[in-house]
């Protein structure tokens, strides 16, 4: 699958919401990156991570997406300037139905399933996902998938 193409679709899908929140999405991508995968799987991963980066951002915030081709793997990075998470929240992030409940998240809707599904898909491809996050600073999700 052509990652750049799928990324553009994912950004297009979230764009109305990004405009509403005045969140700017920047793409930093190597050209024409391909990976051996089911496009539906990659679409689910990208849609979830980009929608979270917009949803849990602050108004007028920024999302930076990086697509990089390494020797044996591709890396996708989704960085936001949003509400972030503390260590405890971070540790529960990939659990089914887990959602942070706070003053900042109470008006944001969701199922708490997105990241658990993302994690399962990444595992299926023998990839890795990890997150860096700081409360009120933002979060960065790093996804690596082997090329073959
Ligand atoms: N980029 C992010 N910044 C801050 N919190 C996040 C981010 N992504 C996910 N979270 C937290 O992790 C929870 C689980 O995410 P997810 O599984 O995608 O479920 P949902 O978005 O449906 O709530 C979210 O409810 C939110 O509390
Ligand atoms: Mg989500």
mmCIF file with all atom_site columns, C-alpha atoms and ligand atoms in Angstrom:
data_model
loop_
_atom_site.group_PDB
_atom_site.id
_atom_site.type_symbol
_atom_site.label_atom_id
_atom_site.label_alt_id
_atom_site.label_comp_id
_atom_site.label_asym_id
_atom_site.label_entity_id
_atom_site.label_seq_id
_atom_site.pdbx_PDB_ins_code
_atom_site.Cartn_x
_atom_site.Cartn_y
_atom_site.Cartn_z
_atom_site.occupancy
_atom_site.B_iso_or_equiv
_atom_site.pdbx_formal_charge
_atom_site.auth_seq_id
_atom_site.auth_comp_id
_atom_site.auth_asym_id
_atom_site.auth_atom_id
_atom_site.pdbx_PDB_model_num
ATOM   1   C  CA  . UNK A 1 1   ? 0.000   0.000  0.000  1.00 0.00 ? 1   UNK A CA  1
ATOM   2   C  CA  . UNK A 1 2   ? 1.044   3.554  -0.742 1.00 0.00 ? 2   UNK A CA  1
ATOM   3   C  CA  . UNK A 1 3   ? 1.313   5.225  2.674  1.00 0.00 ? 3   UNK A CA  1
ATOM   4   C  CA  . UNK A 1 4   ? 1.399   8.803  1.406  1.00 0.00 ? 4   UNK A CA  1
ATOM   5   C  CA  . UNK A 1 5   ? -1.901  8.252  -0.365 1.00 0.00 ? 5   UNK A CA  1
ATOM   6   C  CA  . UNK A 1 6   ? -3.566  6.697  2.683  1.00 0.00 ? 6   UNK A CA  1
ATOM   7   C  CA  . UNK A 1 7   ? -2.269  9.521  4.847  1.00 0.00 ? 7   UNK A CA  1
ATOM   8   C  CA  . UNK A 1 8   ? -3.796  12.128 2.546  1.00 0.00 ? 8   UNK A CA  1
ATOM   9   C  CA  . UNK A 1 9   ? -7.147  10.318 2.778  1.00 0.00 ? 9   UNK A CA  1
ATOM   10  C  CA  . UNK A 1 10  ? -6.963  10.199 6.565  1.00 0.00 ? 10  UNK A CA  1
ATOM   11  C  CA  . UNK A 1 11  ? -6.195  13.916 6.747  1.00 0.00 ? 11  UNK A CA  1
ATOM   12  C  CA  . UNK A 1 12  ? -9.029  14.713 4.373  1.00 0.00 ? 12  UNK A CA  1
ATOM   13  C  CA  . UNK A 1 13  ? -11.416 12.744 6.570  1.00 0.00 ? 13  UNK A CA  1
ATOM   14  C  CA  . UNK A 1 14  ? -10.514 14.645 9.725  1.00 0.00 ? 14  UNK A CA  1
ATOM   15  C  CA  . UNK A 1 15  ? -10.159 18.032 8.023  1.00 0.00 ? 15  UNK A CA  1
ATOM   16  C  CA  . UNK A 1 16  ? -13.661 19.390 8.802  1.00 0.00 ? 16  UNK A CA  1
ATOM   17  C  CA  . UNK A 1 17  ? -13.080 18.753 12.494 1.00 0.00 ? 17  UNK A CA  1
ATOM   18  C  CA  . UNK A 1 18  ? -9.575  20.254 12.324 1.00 0.00 ? 18  UNK A CA  1
ATOM   19  C  CA  . UNK A 1 19  ? -10.986 23.400 10.695 1.00 0.00 ? 19  UNK A CA  1
ATOM   20  C  CA  . UNK A 1 20  ? -13.645 23.630 13.383 1.00 0.00 ? 20  UNK A CA  1
ATOM   21  C  CA  . UNK A 1 21  ? -10.952 23.526 16.099 1.00 0.00 ? 21  UNK A CA  1
ATOM   22  C  CA  . UNK A 1 22  ? -8.554  25.657 14.067 1.00 0.00 ? 22  UNK A CA  1
ATOM   23  C  CA  . UNK A 1 23  ? -5.962  22.884 14.312 1.00 0.00 ? 23  UNK A CA  1
ATOM   24  C  CA  . UNK A 1 24  ? -3.254  22.947 11.676 1.00 0.00 ? 24  UNK A CA  1
ATOM   25  C  CA  . UNK A 1 25  ? -2.061  19.606 10.252 1.00 0.00 ? 25  UNK A CA  1
ATOM   26  C  CA  . UNK A 1 26  ? 1.448   19.502 8.766  1.00 0.00 ? 26  UNK A CA  1
ATOM   27  C  CA  . UNK A 1 27  ? 2.816   16.530 6.845  1.00 0.00 ? 27  UNK A CA  1
ATOM   28  C  CA  . UNK A 1 28  ? 6.522   15.737 6.693  1.00 0.00 ? 28  UNK A CA  1
ATOM   29  C  CA  . UNK A 1 29  ? 6.798   12.689 4.460  1.00 0.00 ? 29  UNK A CA  1
ATOM   30  C  CA  . UNK A 1 30  ? 9.410   10.928 2.404  1.00 0.00 ? 30  UNK A CA  1
ATOM   31  C  CA  . UNK A 1 31  ? 8.117   10.424 -1.123 1.00 0.00 ? 31  UNK A CA  1
ATOM   32  C  CA  . UNK A 1 32  ? 6.222   7.316  -2.194 1.00 0.00 ? 32  UNK A CA  1
ATOM   33  C  CA  . UNK A 1 33  ? 6.534   5.008  0.781  1.00 0.00 ? 33  UNK A CA  1
ATOM   34  C  CA  . UNK A 1 34  ? 5.121   1.531  0.308  1.00 0.00 ? 34  UNK A CA  1
ATOM   35  C  CA  . UNK A 1 35  ? 4.521   -1.184 2.868  1.00 0.00 ? 35  UNK A CA  1
ATOM   36  C  CA  . UNK A 1 36  ? 3.147   -4.688 2.524  1.00 0.00 ? 36  UNK A CA  1
ATOM   37  C  CA  . UNK A 1 37  ? -0.168  -4.451 4.341  1.00 0.00 ? 37  UNK A CA  1
ATOM   38  C  CA  . UNK A 1 38  ? -3.929  -4.494 4.066  1.00 0.00 ? 38  UNK A CA  1
ATOM   39  C  CA  . UNK A 1 39  ? -4.942  -0.895 3.230  1.00 0.00 ? 39  UNK A CA  1
ATOM   40  C  CA  . UNK A 1 40  ? -7.935  -1.180 5.585  1.00 0.00 ? 40  UNK A CA  1
ATOM   41  C  CA  . UNK A 1 41  ? -5.610  -1.914 8.495  1.00 0.00 ? 41  UNK A CA  1
ATOM   42  C  CA  . UNK A 1 42  ? -3.343  1.051  7.767  1.00 0.00 ? 42  UNK A CA  1
ATOM   43  C  CA  . UNK A 1 43  ? -6.390  3.253  7.275  1.00 0.00 ? 43  UNK A CA  1
ATOM   44  C  CA  . UNK A 1 44  ? -7.700  2.308  10.733 1.00 0.00 ? 44  UNK A CA  1
ATOM   45  C  CA  . UNK A 1 45  ? -4.308  3.054  12.314 1.00 0.00 ? 45  UNK A CA  1
ATOM   46  C  CA  . UNK A 1 46  ? -3.932  6.431  10.607 1.00 0.00 ? 46  UNK A CA  1
ATOM   47  C  CA  . UNK A 1 47  ? -7.532  7.525  11.103 1.00 0.00 ? 47  UNK A CA  1
ATOM   48  C  CA  . UNK A 1 48  ? -7.425  6.763  14.806 1.00 0.00 ? 48  UNK A CA  1
ATOM   49  C  CA  . UNK A 1 49  ? -4.097  8.402  15.506 1.00 0.00 ? 49  UNK A CA  1
ATOM   50  C  CA  . UNK A 1 50  ? -4.869  11.516 13.471 1.00 0.00 ? 50  UNK A CA  1
ATOM   51  C  CA  . UNK A 1 51  ? -8.360  11.891 14.863 1.00 0.00 ? 51  UNK A CA  1
ATOM   52  C  CA  . UNK A 1 52  ? -7.021  11.562 18.414 1.00 0.00 ? 52  UNK A CA  1
ATOM   53  C  CA  . UNK A 1 53  ? -4.330  14.146 17.659 1.00 0.00 ? 53  UNK A CA  1
ATOM   54  C  CA  . UNK A 1 54  ? -7.059  16.599 16.589 1.00 0.00 ? 54  UNK A CA  1
ATOM   55  C  CA  . UNK A 1 55  ? -9.682  15.604 19.183 1.00 0.00 ? 55  UNK A CA  1
ATOM   56  C  CA  . UNK A 1 56  ? -7.359  15.883 22.164 1.00 0.00 ? 56  UNK A CA  1
ATOM   57  C  CA  . UNK A 1 57  ? -5.627  18.997 20.867 1.00 0.00 ? 57  UNK A CA  1
ATOM   58  C  CA  . UNK A 1 58  ? -6.343  22.508 22.019 1.00 0.00 ? 58  UNK A CA  1
ATOM   59  C  CA  . UNK A 1 59  ? -7.965  25.112 19.795 1.00 0.00 ? 59  UNK A CA  1
ATOM   60  C  CA  . UNK A 1 60  ? -5.430  26.592 17.367 1.00 0.00 ? 60  UNK A CA  1
ATOM   61  C  CA  . UNK A 1 61  ? -3.114  23.685 18.089 1.00 0.00 ? 61  UNK A CA  1
ATOM   62  C  CA  . UNK A 1 62  ? -0.895  21.802 15.675 1.00 0.00 ? 62  UNK A CA  1
ATOM   63  C  CA  . UNK A 1 63  ? -0.564  18.231 14.465 1.00 0.00 ? 63  UNK A CA  1
ATOM   64  C  CA  . UNK A 1 64  ? 2.663   17.127 12.799 1.00 0.00 ? 64  UNK A CA  1
ATOM   65  C  CA  . UNK A 1 65  ? 2.710   13.829 10.960 1.00 0.00 ? 65  UNK A CA  1
ATOM   66  C  CA  . UNK A 1 66  ? 5.979   12.256 9.861  1.00 0.00 ? 66  UNK A CA  1
ATOM   67  C  CA  . UNK A 1 67  ? 6.330   9.345  7.425  1.00 0.00 ? 67  UNK A CA  1
ATOM   68  C  CA  . UNK A 1 68  ? 9.812   7.926  7.170  1.00 0.00 ? 68  UNK A CA  1
ATOM   69  C  CA  . UNK A 1 69  ? 11.284  5.037  5.296  1.00 0.00 ? 69  UNK A CA  1
ATOM   70  C  CA  . UNK A 1 70  ? 14.102  3.304  7.176  1.00 0.00 ? 70  UNK A CA  1
ATOM   71  C  CA  . UNK A 1 71  ? 16.126  0.317  6.051  1.00 0.00 ? 71  UNK A CA  1
ATOM   72  C  CA  . UNK A 1 72  ? 13.807  -2.495 7.161  1.00 0.00 ? 72  UNK A CA  1
ATOM   73  C  CA  . UNK A 1 73  ? 10.852  -0.580 8.508  1.00 0.00 ? 73  UNK A CA  1
ATOM   74  C  CA  . UNK A 1 74  ? 8.669   2.424  8.033  1.00 0.00 ? 74  UNK A CA  1
ATOM   75  C  CA  . UNK A 1 75  ? 7.976   4.872  10.831 1.00 0.00 ? 75  UNK A CA  1
ATOM   76  C  CA  . UNK A 1 76  ? 4.887   7.013  11.261 1.00 0.00 ? 76  UNK A CA  1
ATOM   77  C  CA  . UNK A 1 77  ? 4.884   9.731  13.906 1.00 0.00 ? 77  UNK A CA  1
ATOM   78  C  CA  . UNK A 1 78  ? 1.805   11.646 15.048 1.00 0.00 ? 78  UNK A CA  1
ATOM   79  C  CA  . UNK A 1 79  ? 2.653   14.616 17.217 1.00 0.00 ? 79  UNK A CA  1
ATOM   80  C  CA  . UNK A 1 80  ? 0.129   16.962 18.793 1.00 0.00 ? 80  UNK A CA  1
ATOM   81  C  CA  . UNK A 1 81  ? 0.113   20.061 20.987 1.00 0.00 ? 81  UNK A CA  1
ATOM   82  C  CA  . UNK A 1 82  ? -2.881  18.917 22.997 1.00 0.00 ? 82  UNK A CA  1
ATOM   83  C  CA  . UNK A 1 83  ? -3.902  18.054 26.523 1.00 0.00 ? 83  UNK A CA  1
ATOM   84  C  CA  . UNK A 1 84  ? -1.357  15.246 26.896 1.00 0.00 ? 84  UNK A CA  1
ATOM   85  C  CA  . UNK A 1 85  ? -1.492  12.501 29.513 1.00 0.00 ? 85  UNK A CA  1
ATOM   86  C  CA  . UNK A 1 86  ? 0.147   11.657 32.801 1.00 0.00 ? 86  UNK A CA  1
ATOM   87  C  CA  . UNK A 1 87  ? 2.110   8.430  33.427 1.00 0.00 ? 87  UNK A CA  1
ATOM   88  C  CA  . UNK A 1 88  ? -0.882  6.584  34.843 1.00 0.00 ? 88  UNK A CA  1
ATOM   89  C  CA  . UNK A 1 89  ? -3.113  7.487  31.895 1.00 0.00 ? 89  UNK A CA  1
ATOM   90  C  CA  . UNK A 1 90  ? -0.363  6.597  29.446 1.00 0.00 ? 90  UNK A CA  1
ATOM   91  C  CA  . UNK A 1 91  ? -0.039  3.116  30.939 1.00 0.00 ? 91  UNK A CA  1
ATOM   92  C  CA  . UNK A 1 92  ? -3.756  2.383  30.331 1.00 0.00 ? 92  UNK A CA  1
ATOM   93  C  CA  . UNK A 1 93  ? -4.017  3.954  26.915 1.00 0.00 ? 93  UNK A CA  1
ATOM   94  C  CA  . UNK A 1 94  ? -4.143  0.771  24.834 1.00 0.00 ? 94  UNK A CA  1
ATOM   95  C  CA  . UNK A 1 95  ? -6.693  -0.958 27.088 1.00 0.00 ? 95  UNK A CA  1
ATOM   96  C  CA  . UNK A 1 96  ? -10.174 -1.512 25.646 1.00 0.00 ? 96  UNK A CA  1
ATOM   97  C  CA  . UNK A 1 97  ? -12.722 1.115  26.692 1.00 0.00 ? 97  UNK A CA  1
ATOM   98  C  CA  . UNK A 1 98  ? -10.157 3.192  28.605 1.00 0.00 ? 98  UNK A CA  1
ATOM   99  C  CA  . UNK A 1 99  ? -10.841 6.924  28.329 1.00 0.00 ? 99  UNK A CA  1
ATOM   100 C  CA  . UNK A 1 100 ? -9.326  9.693  30.449 1.00 0.00 ? 100 UNK A CA  1
ATOM   101 C  CA  . UNK A 1 101 ? -12.090 11.369 32.437 1.00 0.00 ? 101 UNK A CA  1
ATOM   102 C  CA  . UNK A 1 102 ? -11.320 14.969 33.268 1.00 0.00 ? 102 UNK A CA  1
ATOM   103 C  CA  . UNK A 1 103 ? -12.608 18.497 32.893 1.00 0.00 ? 103 UNK A CA  1
ATOM   104 C  CA  . UNK A 1 104 ? -10.714 18.719 29.586 1.00 0.00 ? 104 UNK A CA  1
ATOM   105 C  CA  . UNK A 1 105 ? -12.100 15.524 28.084 1.00 0.00 ? 105 UNK A CA  1
ATOM   106 C  CA  . UNK A 1 106 ? -15.696 15.565 29.296 1.00 0.00 ? 106 UNK A CA  1
ATOM   107 C  CA  . UNK A 1 107 ? -17.064 17.226 26.148 1.00 0.00 ? 107 UNK A CA  1
ATOM   108 C  CA  . UNK A 1 108 ? -15.120 14.937 23.795 1.00 0.00 ? 108 UNK A CA  1
ATOM   109 C  CA  . UNK A 1 109 ? -16.917 11.782 22.729 1.00 0.00 ? 109 UNK A CA  1
ATOM   110 C  CA  . UNK A 1 110 ? -15.462 8.403  21.888 1.00 0.00 ? 110 UNK A CA  1
ATOM   111 C  CA  . UNK A 1 111 ? -15.655 4.695  22.617 1.00 0.00 ? 111 UNK A CA  1
ATOM   112 C  CA  . UNK A 1 112 ? -12.211 4.156  24.110 1.00 0.00 ? 112 UNK A CA  1
ATOM   113 C  CA  . UNK A 1 113 ? -11.666 1.401  21.556 1.00 0.00 ? 113 UNK A CA  1
ATOM   114 C  CA  . UNK A 1 114 ? -9.587  3.142  18.890 1.00 0.00 ? 114 UNK A CA  1
ATOM   115 C  CA  . UNK A 1 115 ? -6.156  2.650  20.383 1.00 0.00 ? 115 UNK A CA  1
ATOM   116 C  CA  . UNK A 1 116 ? -6.799  -0.936 21.487 1.00 0.00 ? 116 UNK A CA  1
ATOM   117 C  CA  . UNK A 1 117 ? -7.661  -1.757 17.874 1.00 0.00 ? 117 UNK A CA  1
ATOM   118 C  CA  . UNK A 1 118 ? -4.632  0.175  16.609 1.00 0.00 ? 118 UNK A CA  1
ATOM   119 C  CA  . UNK A 1 119 ? -2.399  -1.788 18.984 1.00 0.00 ? 119 UNK A CA  1
ATOM   120 C  CA  . UNK A 1 120 ? -3.816  -5.131 17.793 1.00 0.00 ? 120 UNK A CA  1
ATOM   121 C  CA  . UNK A 1 121 ? -3.223  -4.221 14.169 1.00 0.00 ? 121 UNK A CA  1
ATOM   122 C  CA  . UNK A 1 122 ? 0.353   -3.101 14.823 1.00 0.00 ? 122 UNK A CA  1
ATOM   123 C  CA  . UNK A 1 123 ? 1.000   -6.352 16.731 1.00 0.00 ? 123 UNK A CA  1
ATOM   124 C  CA  . UNK A 1 124 ? -0.358  -8.310 13.780 1.00 0.00 ? 124 UNK A CA  1
ATOM   125 C  CA  . UNK A 1 125 ? 2.353   -6.773 11.595 1.00 0.00 ? 125 UNK A CA  1
ATOM   126 C  CA  . UNK A 1 126 ? 5.039   -7.374 14.238 1.00 0.00 ? 126 UNK A CA  1
ATOM   127 C  CA  . UNK A 1 127 ? 5.346   -3.629 14.573 1.00 0.00 ? 127 UNK A CA  1
ATOM   128 C  CA  . UNK A 1 128 ? 5.729   -1.380 17.570 1.00 0.00 ? 128 UNK A CA  1
ATOM   129 C  CA  . UNK A 1 129 ? 3.773   1.512  18.982 1.00 0.00 ? 129 UNK A CA  1
ATOM   130 C  CA  . UNK A 1 130 ? 4.839   3.793  21.818 1.00 0.00 ? 130 UNK A CA  1
ATOM   131 C  CA  . UNK A 1 131 ? 3.883   7.184  23.134 1.00 0.00 ? 131 UNK A CA  1
ATOM   132 C  CA  . UNK A 1 132 ? 5.606   10.172 24.667 1.00 0.00 ? 132 UNK A CA  1
ATOM   133 C  CA  . UNK A 1 133 ? 3.290   12.557 26.443 1.00 0.00 ? 133 UNK A CA  1
ATOM   134 C  CA  . UNK A 1 134 ? 3.244   15.432 28.909 1.00 0.00 ? 134 UNK A CA  1
ATOM   135 C  CA  . UNK A 1 135 ? 0.118   16.888 30.493 1.00 0.00 ? 135 UNK A CA  1
ATOM   136 C  CA  . UNK A 1 136 ? -0.801  20.192 28.814 1.00 0.00 ? 136 UNK A CA  1
ATOM   137 C  CA  . UNK A 1 137 ? 2.137   19.936 26.407 1.00 0.00 ? 137 UNK A CA  1
ATOM   138 C  CA  . UNK A 1 138 ? 1.016   17.239 24.020 1.00 0.00 ? 138 UNK A CA  1
ATOM   139 C  CA  . UNK A 1 139 ? 1.525   13.684 22.881 1.00 0.00 ? 139 UNK A CA  1
ATOM   140 C  CA  . UNK A 1 140 ? 3.609   11.931 20.256 1.00 0.00 ? 140 UNK A CA  1
ATOM   141 C  CA  . UNK A 1 141 ? 2.755   8.448  18.980 1.00 0.00 ? 141 UNK A CA  1
ATOM   142 C  CA  . UNK A 1 142 ? 5.522   6.480  17.242 1.00 0.00 ? 142 UNK A CA  1
ATOM   143 C  CA  . UNK A 1 143 ? 4.519   3.565  15.014 1.00 0.00 ? 143 UNK A CA  1
ATOM   144 C  CA  . UNK A 1 144 ? 7.014   1.240  13.361 1.00 0.00 ? 144 UNK A CA  1
ATOM   145 C  CA  . UNK A 1 145 ? 6.088   -1.461 10.865 1.00 0.00 ? 145 UNK A CA  1
ATOM   146 C  CA  . UNK A 1 146 ? 8.561   -3.862 9.242  1.00 0.00 ? 146 UNK A CA  1
ATOM   147 C  CA  . UNK A 1 147 ? 8.642   -3.372 5.458  1.00 0.00 ? 147 UNK A CA  1
ATOM   148 C  CA  . UNK A 1 148 ? 8.143   -7.051 4.566  1.00 0.00 ? 148 UNK A CA  1
HETATM 149 N  N1  . LIG B 2 .   ? -3.343  12.287 21.296 1.00 0.00 ? 1   LIG B N1  1
HETATM 150 C  C1  . LIG B 2 .   ? -3.903  12.154 22.515 1.00 0.00 ? 1   LIG B C1  1
HETATM 151 N  N2  . LIG B 2 .   ? -3.743  13.125 23.456 1.00 0.00 ? 1   LIG B N2  1
HETATM 152 C  C2  . LIG B 2 .   ? -4.294  12.985 24.695 1.00 0.00 ? 1   LIG B C2  1
HETATM 153 N  N3  . LIG B 2 .   ? -5.032  11.931 25.085 1.00 0.00 ? 1   LIG B N3  1
HETATM 154 C  C3  . LIG B 2 .   ? -5.226  10.941 24.187 1.00 0.00 ? 1   LIG B C3  1
HETATM 155 C  C4  . LIG B 2 .   ? -4.675  10.998 22.863 1.00 0.00 ? 1   LIG B C4  1
HETATM 156 N  N4  . LIG B 2 .   ? -5.029  9.877  22.216 1.00 0.00 ? 1   LIG B N4  1
HETATM 157 C  C5  . LIG B 2 .   ? -5.758  9.168  23.083 1.00 0.00 ? 1   LIG B C5  1
HETATM 158 N  N5  . LIG B 2 .   ? -5.881  9.790  24.270 1.00 0.00 ? 1   LIG B N5  1
HETATM 159 C  C6  . LIG B 2 .   ? -6.598  9.298  25.475 1.00 0.00 ? 1   LIG B C6  1
HETATM 160 O  O1  . LIG B 2 .   ? -6.707  7.889  25.382 1.00 0.00 ? 1   LIG B O1  1
HETATM 161 C  C7  . LIG B 2 .   ? -8.087  7.497  25.392 1.00 0.00 ? 1   LIG B C7  1
HETATM 162 C  C8  . LIG B 2 .   ? -8.275  6.290  24.511 1.00 0.00 ? 1   LIG B C8  1
HETATM 163 O  O2  . LIG B 2 .   ? -8.132  6.649  23.129 1.00 0.00 ? 1   LIG B O2  1
HETATM 164 P  P1  . LIG B 2 .   ? -8.954  5.862  22.034 1.00 0.00 ? 1   LIG B P1  1
HETATM 165 O  O3  . LIG B 2 .   ? -8.746  4.393  22.274 1.00 0.00 ? 1   LIG B O3  1
HETATM 166 O  O4  . LIG B 2 .   ? -8.622  6.395  20.708 1.00 0.00 ? 1   LIG B O4  1
HETATM 167 O  O5  . LIG B 2 .   ? -10.468 6.133  22.410 1.00 0.00 ? 1   LIG B O5  1
HETATM 168 P  P2  . LIG B 2 .   ? -11.449 7.379  22.120 1.00 0.00 ? 1   LIG B P2  1
HETATM 169 O  O6  . LIG B 2 .   ? -10.723 8.373  21.245 1.00 0.00 ? 1   LIG B O6  1
HETATM 170 O  O7  . LIG B 2 .   ? -12.614 6.756  21.463 1.00 0.00 ? 1   LIG B O7  1
HETATM 171 O  O8  . LIG B 2 .   ? -11.763 7.921  23.473 1.00 0.00 ? 1   LIG B O8  1
HETATM 172 C  C9  . LIG B 2 .   ? -8.841  8.744  24.962 1.00 0.00 ? 1   LIG B C9  1
HETATM 173 O  O9  . LIG B 2 .   ? -10.175 8.729  25.447 1.00 0.00 ? 1   LIG B O9  1
HETATM 174 C  C10 . LIG B 2 .   ? -8.008  9.850  25.575 1.00 0.00 ? 1   LIG B C10 1
HETATM 175 O  O10 . LIG B 2 .   ? -8.342  9.990  26.938 1.00 0.00 ? 1   LIG B O10 1
HETATM 176 MG MG1 . LIG B 2 .   ? -9.767  7.660  19.419 1.00 0.00 ? 2   LIG B MG1 1
#
